[in-house]
PDB file of C-alpha atoms in Angstrom:
ATOM      1  CA  MET A  10      -2.950   6.841  46.927  1.00  0.00           C
ATOM      2  CA  ALA A  11       0.719   7.214  46.057  1.00  0.00           C
ATOM      3  CA  ALA A  12       1.481   4.014  47.937  1.00  0.00           C
ATOM      4  CA  ALA A  13      -1.151   2.140  45.911  1.00  0.00           C
ATOM      5  CA  VAL A  14       0.313   3.394  42.628  1.00  0.00           C
ATOM      6  CA  LYS A  15       3.806   2.501  43.822  1.00  0.00           C
ATOM      7  CA  ALA A  16       2.645  -1.015  44.797  1.00  0.00           C
ATOM      8  CA  LEU A  17       0.908  -1.510  41.427  1.00  0.00           C
ATOM      9  CA  ASN A  18       4.016  -0.333  39.596  1.00  0.00           C
ATOM     10  CA  ALA A  19       6.201  -2.710  41.616  1.00  0.00           C
ATOM     11  CA  LYS A  20       3.843  -5.611  40.826  1.00  0.00           C
ATOM     12  CA  ILE A  21       3.895  -4.795  37.095  1.00  0.00           C
ATOM     13  CA  ARG A  22       7.674  -4.369  37.033  1.00  0.00           C
ATOM     14  CA  SER A  23       8.233  -7.691  38.825  1.00  0.00           C
ATOM     15  CA  ASN A  24       6.722  -9.632  35.895  1.00  0.00           C
ATOM     16  CA  PRO A  25       9.011  -9.428  32.807  1.00  0.00           C
ATOM     17  CA  VAL A  26       6.136  -9.775  30.302  1.00  0.00           C
ATOM     18  CA  ALA A  27       3.982  -7.143  32.004  1.00  0.00           C
ATOM     19  CA  ASP A  28       7.049  -4.916  32.368  1.00  0.00           C
ATOM     20  CA  TYR A  29       7.705  -5.167  28.620  1.00  0.00           C
ATOM     21  CA  LEU A  30       4.052  -4.577  27.695  1.00  0.00           C
ATOM     22  CA  CYS A  31       4.003  -1.442  29.863  1.00  0.00           C
ATOM     23  CA  SER A  32       7.218  -0.013  28.411  1.00  0.00           C
ATOM     24  CA  THR A  33       7.951   2.380  25.586  1.00  0.00           C
ATOM     25  CA  HIS A  34       9.958  -0.426  23.968  1.00  0.00           C
ATOM     26  CA  PHE A  35       6.593  -2.041  23.207  1.00  0.00           C
ATOM     27  CA  TRP A  36       4.156   0.859  22.794  1.00  0.00           C
ATOM     28  CA  GLY A  37       6.447   3.031  20.648  1.00  0.00           C
ATOM     29  CA  PRO A  38       6.769   0.463  17.846  1.00  0.00           C
ATOM     30  CA  ALA A  39       3.193  -0.780  18.330  1.00  0.00           C
ATOM     31  CA  SER A  40       1.791   2.700  17.732  1.00  0.00           C
ATOM     32  CA  ASN A  41       4.306   3.275  14.933  1.00  0.00           C
ATOM     33  CA  PHE A  42       3.186   0.177  13.007  1.00  0.00           C
ATOM     34  CA  GLY A  43       0.411   2.226  11.368  1.00  0.00           C
ATOM     35  CA  ILE A  44       2.983   3.748   9.003  1.00  0.00           C
ATOM     36  CA  PRO A  45       4.262   0.462   7.512  1.00  0.00           C
ATOM     37  CA  LEU A  46       0.743  -0.985   7.392  1.00  0.00           C
ATOM     38  CA  ALA A  47      -0.433   2.042   5.401  1.00  0.00           C
ATOM     39  CA  ALA A  48       2.616   1.752   3.133  1.00  0.00           C
ATOM     40  CA  VAL A  49       1.928  -1.925   2.454  1.00  0.00           C
ATOM     41  CA  MET A  50      -1.733  -1.157   1.709  1.00  0.00           C
ATOM     42  CA  ASP A  51      -0.677   1.660  -0.651  1.00  0.00           C
ATOM     43  CA  THR A  52       1.150  -0.799  -2.910  1.00  0.00           C
ATOM     44  CA  ASN A  53      -2.273  -1.623  -4.422  1.00  0.00           C
ATOM     45  CA  LYS A  54      -3.038   1.984  -5.345  1.00  0.00           C
ATOM     46  CA  PRO A  55      -2.308   3.492  -8.783  1.00  0.00           C
ATOM     47  CA  GLU A  56       1.271   4.593  -9.429  1.00  0.00           C
ATOM     48  CA  GLU A  57       0.321   8.162 -10.327  1.00  0.00           C
ATOM     49  CA  LEU A  58      -0.663   8.750  -6.675  1.00  0.00           C
ATOM     50  CA  ILE A  59       2.833   7.964  -5.327  1.00  0.00           C
ATOM     51  CA  SER A  60       4.837  10.938  -4.060  1.00  0.00           C
ATOM     52  CA  GLY A  61       8.517  10.494  -4.901  1.00  0.00           C
ATOM     53  CA  PRO A  62       9.850  13.009  -2.340  1.00  0.00           C
ATOM     54  CA  MET A  63       7.688  11.559   0.452  1.00  0.00           C
ATOM     55  CA  THR A  64       8.812   8.033  -0.417  1.00  0.00           C
ATOM     56  CA  ILE A  65      12.463   9.095  -0.177  1.00  0.00           C
ATOM     57  CA  ALA A  66      11.787  10.868   3.141  1.00  0.00           C
ATOM     58  CA  LEU A  67      10.101   7.774   4.608  1.00  0.00           C
ATOM     59  CA  MET A  68      12.958   5.552   3.429  1.00  0.00           C
ATOM     60  CA  GLY A  69      15.421   7.875   5.197  1.00  0.00           C
ATOM     61  CA  TYR A  70      13.242   7.927   8.309  1.00  0.00           C
ATOM     62  CA  SER A  71      13.044   4.139   8.446  1.00  0.00           C
ATOM     63  CA  GLY A  72      16.747   3.726   7.755  1.00  0.00           C
ATOM     64  CA  THR A  73      17.596   6.124  10.576  1.00  0.00           C
ATOM     65  CA  PHE A  74      15.306   4.468  13.086  1.00  0.00           C
ATOM     66  CA  MET A  75      16.440   0.966  12.130  1.00  0.00           C
ATOM     67  CA  ARG A  76      19.881   2.112  13.235  1.00  0.00           C
ATOM     68  CA  TYR A  77      18.461   3.761  16.352  1.00  0.00           C
ATOM     69  CA  ALA A  78      16.531   0.599  17.321  1.00  0.00           C
ATOM     70  CA  LEU A  79      19.804  -1.314  17.437  1.00  0.00           C
ATOM     71  CA  ALA A  80      21.799   1.479  19.116  1.00  0.00           C
ATOM     72  CA  VAL A  81      19.657   1.746  22.256  1.00  0.00           C
ATOM     73  CA  GLN A  82      20.085  -0.593  25.215  1.00  0.00           C
ATOM     74  CA  PRO A  83      18.375  -3.005  25.287  1.00  0.00           C
ATOM     75  CA  LYS A  84      18.063  -3.387  21.525  1.00  0.00           C
ATOM     76  CA  ASN A  85      14.494  -2.732  20.408  1.00  0.00           C
ATOM     77  CA  TRP A  86      13.808  -5.526  17.933  1.00  0.00           C
ATOM     78  CA  LEU A  87      10.126  -4.641  17.585  1.00  0.00           C
ATOM     79  CA  LEU A  88      11.016  -1.111  16.468  1.00  0.00           C
ATOM     80  CA  PHE A  89      13.659  -2.544  14.152  1.00  0.00           C
ATOM     81  CA  GLY A  90      11.107  -4.909  12.572  1.00  0.00           C
ATOM     82  CA  CYS A  91       8.602  -2.095  12.176  1.00  0.00           C
ATOM     83  CA  HIS A  92      11.117  -0.021  10.234  1.00  0.00           C
ATOM     84  CA  VAL A  93      12.335  -2.988   8.169  1.00  0.00           C
ATOM     85  CA  VAL A  94       8.744  -3.512   6.987  1.00  0.00           C
ATOM     86  CA  ASN A  95       8.340   0.205   6.292  1.00  0.00           C
ATOM     87  CA  PHE A  96      11.665   0.413   4.451  1.00  0.00           C
ATOM     88  CA  GLY A  97      10.678  -2.567   2.289  1.00  0.00           C
ATOM     89  CA  ALA A  98       7.261  -1.106   1.502  1.00  0.00           C
ATOM     90  CA  GLN A  99       8.745   2.310   0.712  1.00  0.00           C
ATOM     91  CA  SER A 100      11.391   0.678  -1.509  1.00  0.00           C
ATOM     92  CA  THR A 101       8.585  -1.037  -3.409  1.00  0.00           C
ATOM     93  CA  GLN A 102       6.773   2.281  -3.734  1.00  0.00           C
ATOM     94  CA  GLY A 103       9.995   3.940  -4.899  1.00  0.00           C
ATOM     95  CA  TYR A 104      10.446   1.280  -7.577  1.00  0.00           C
ATOM     96  CA  ARG A 105       6.835   1.720  -8.700  1.00  0.00           C
ATOM     97  CA  TYR A 106       7.284   5.520  -8.795  1.00  0.00           C
ATOM     98  CA  LEU A 107      10.466   5.321 -10.875  1.00  0.00           C
ATOM     99  CA  ASN A 108       9.005   2.689 -13.188  1.00  0.00           C
ATOM    100  CA  TYR A 109       5.876   4.782 -13.796  1.00  0.00           C
ATOM    101  CA  TRP A 110       7.358   8.282 -14.130  1.00  0.00           C
ATOM    102  CA  LYS A 111      10.924   7.661 -15.372  1.00  0.00           C
ATOM    103  CA  PHE A 112      11.073   4.301 -17.165  1.00  0.00           C
ATOM    104  CA  GLY A 113       8.024   4.344 -19.465  1.00  0.00           C
ATOM    105  CA  GLY A 114       5.396   2.825 -17.205  1.00  0.00           C
ATOM    106  CA  ARG A 115       3.062   5.787 -17.694  1.00  0.00           C
ATOM    107  CA  GLU A 116       3.174   5.460 -21.469  1.00  0.00           C
ATOM    108  CA  LYS A 117       2.533   1.713 -21.260  1.00  0.00           C
ATOM    109  CA  SER A 118      -0.408   2.333 -18.945  1.00  0.00           C
ATOM    110  CA  LEU A 119      -1.911   4.950 -21.264  1.00  0.00           C
ATOM    111  CA  GLU A 120      -1.364   2.660 -24.256  1.00  0.00           C
ATOM    112  CA  ALA A 121      -3.099  -0.223 -22.478  1.00  0.00           C
ATOM    113  CA  LYS A 122      -6.047   2.027 -21.569  1.00  0.00           C
ATOM    114  CA  ALA A 123      -6.295   3.225 -25.181  1.00  0.00           C
ATOM    115  CA  LYS A 124      -6.260  -0.352 -26.498  1.00  0.00           C
ATOM    116  CA  GLU A 125      -8.879  -1.352 -23.941  1.00  0.00           C
ATOM    117  CA  GLY A 126     -11.067   1.581 -25.008  1.00  0.00           C
ATOM    118  CA  ALA A 127     -10.619   0.718 -28.682  1.00  0.00           C
ATOM    119  CA  GLU A 128     -11.528  -2.919 -28.019  1.00  0.00           C
ATOM    120  CA  SER A 129     -14.702  -1.901 -26.204  1.00  0.00           C
ATOM    121  CA  ILE A 130     -15.659   0.363 -29.125  1.00  0.00           C
ATOM    122  CA  VAL A 131     -15.043  -2.482 -31.584  1.00  0.00           C
ATOM    123  CA  ASP A 132     -17.111  -4.848 -29.439  1.00  0.00           C
ATOM    124  CA  SER A 133     -20.002  -2.397 -29.201  1.00  0.00           C
ATOM    125  CA  ALA A 134     -19.810  -1.767 -32.962  1.00  0.00           C
ATOM    126  CA  LYS A 135     -19.942  -5.520 -33.609  1.00  0.00           C
ATOM    127  CA  GLY A 136     -22.940  -5.796 -31.292  1.00  0.00           C
ATOM    128  CA  ALA A 137     -24.698  -2.943 -33.088  1.00  0.00           C
ATOM    129  CA  ALA A 138     -23.911  -4.543 -36.464  1.00  0.00           C
ATOM    130  CA  GLU A 139     -25.349  -7.880 -35.310  1.00  0.00           C
ATOM    131  CA  GLN A 140     -28.444  -6.120 -34.013  1.00  0.00           C
ATOM    132  CA  ALA A 141     -28.881  -4.238 -37.306  1.00  0.00           C
ATOM    133  CA  LYS A 142     -28.377  -7.483 -39.215  1.00  0.00           C
ATOM    134  CA  GLY A 143     -31.094  -9.164 -37.129  1.00  0.00           C
ATOM    135  CA  LYS A 144     -33.516  -6.254 -37.707  1.00  0.00           C
ATOM    136  CA  ALA A 145     -32.773  -6.305 -41.450  1.00  0.00           C
ATOM    137  CA  LYS A 146     -33.504 -10.024 -41.541  1.00  0.00           C
ATOM    138  CA  GLU A 147     -36.818  -9.430 -39.717  1.00  0.00           C
ATOM    139  CA  VAL A 148     -37.796  -6.766 -42.246  1.00  0.00           C
ATOM    140  CA  ALA A 149     -36.783  -9.028 -45.145  1.00  0.00           C
ATOM    141  CA  ASP A 150     -38.866 -11.877 -43.716  1.00  0.00           C
ATOM    142  CA  LYS A 151     -41.892  -9.560 -43.331  1.00  0.00           C
ATOM    143  CA  VAL A 152     -41.504  -8.359 -46.922  1.00  0.00           C
ATOM    144  CA  LYS A 153     -41.343 -11.950 -48.238  1.00  0.00           C
ATOM    145  CA  SER A 154     -44.480 -12.984 -46.391  1.00  0.00           C
TER     146      SER A 154
END
């Protein structure tokens, strides 16, 4: 059994592509890509859900491992790319967090929601007024006839 495993390993390691696909240089970054994908998807979520401390921690994590990916031999470009994407997504989230909580984005958002609510009230009031006007006209027509 050990000889069969050793022969299979030798066959895999003799092919450079198979060797790479069976290495931690591939599977480490491949399994790690869930973090940047989640970060990119989170850019569509509301700003009030962003955690500032977690964003800073993930930026530090990605910055550290970008450096690590280039420090190991051979350089792990897939890991580097994974952390570049994550660092970019976390930077975007950090900007959104600061804009919302520190630079007036929250107030603008609340103001826009208030205006939207006021407009819907005005629209419904206009609709009710038109409906009342139509009913009044019906009553007036019945009285005339």
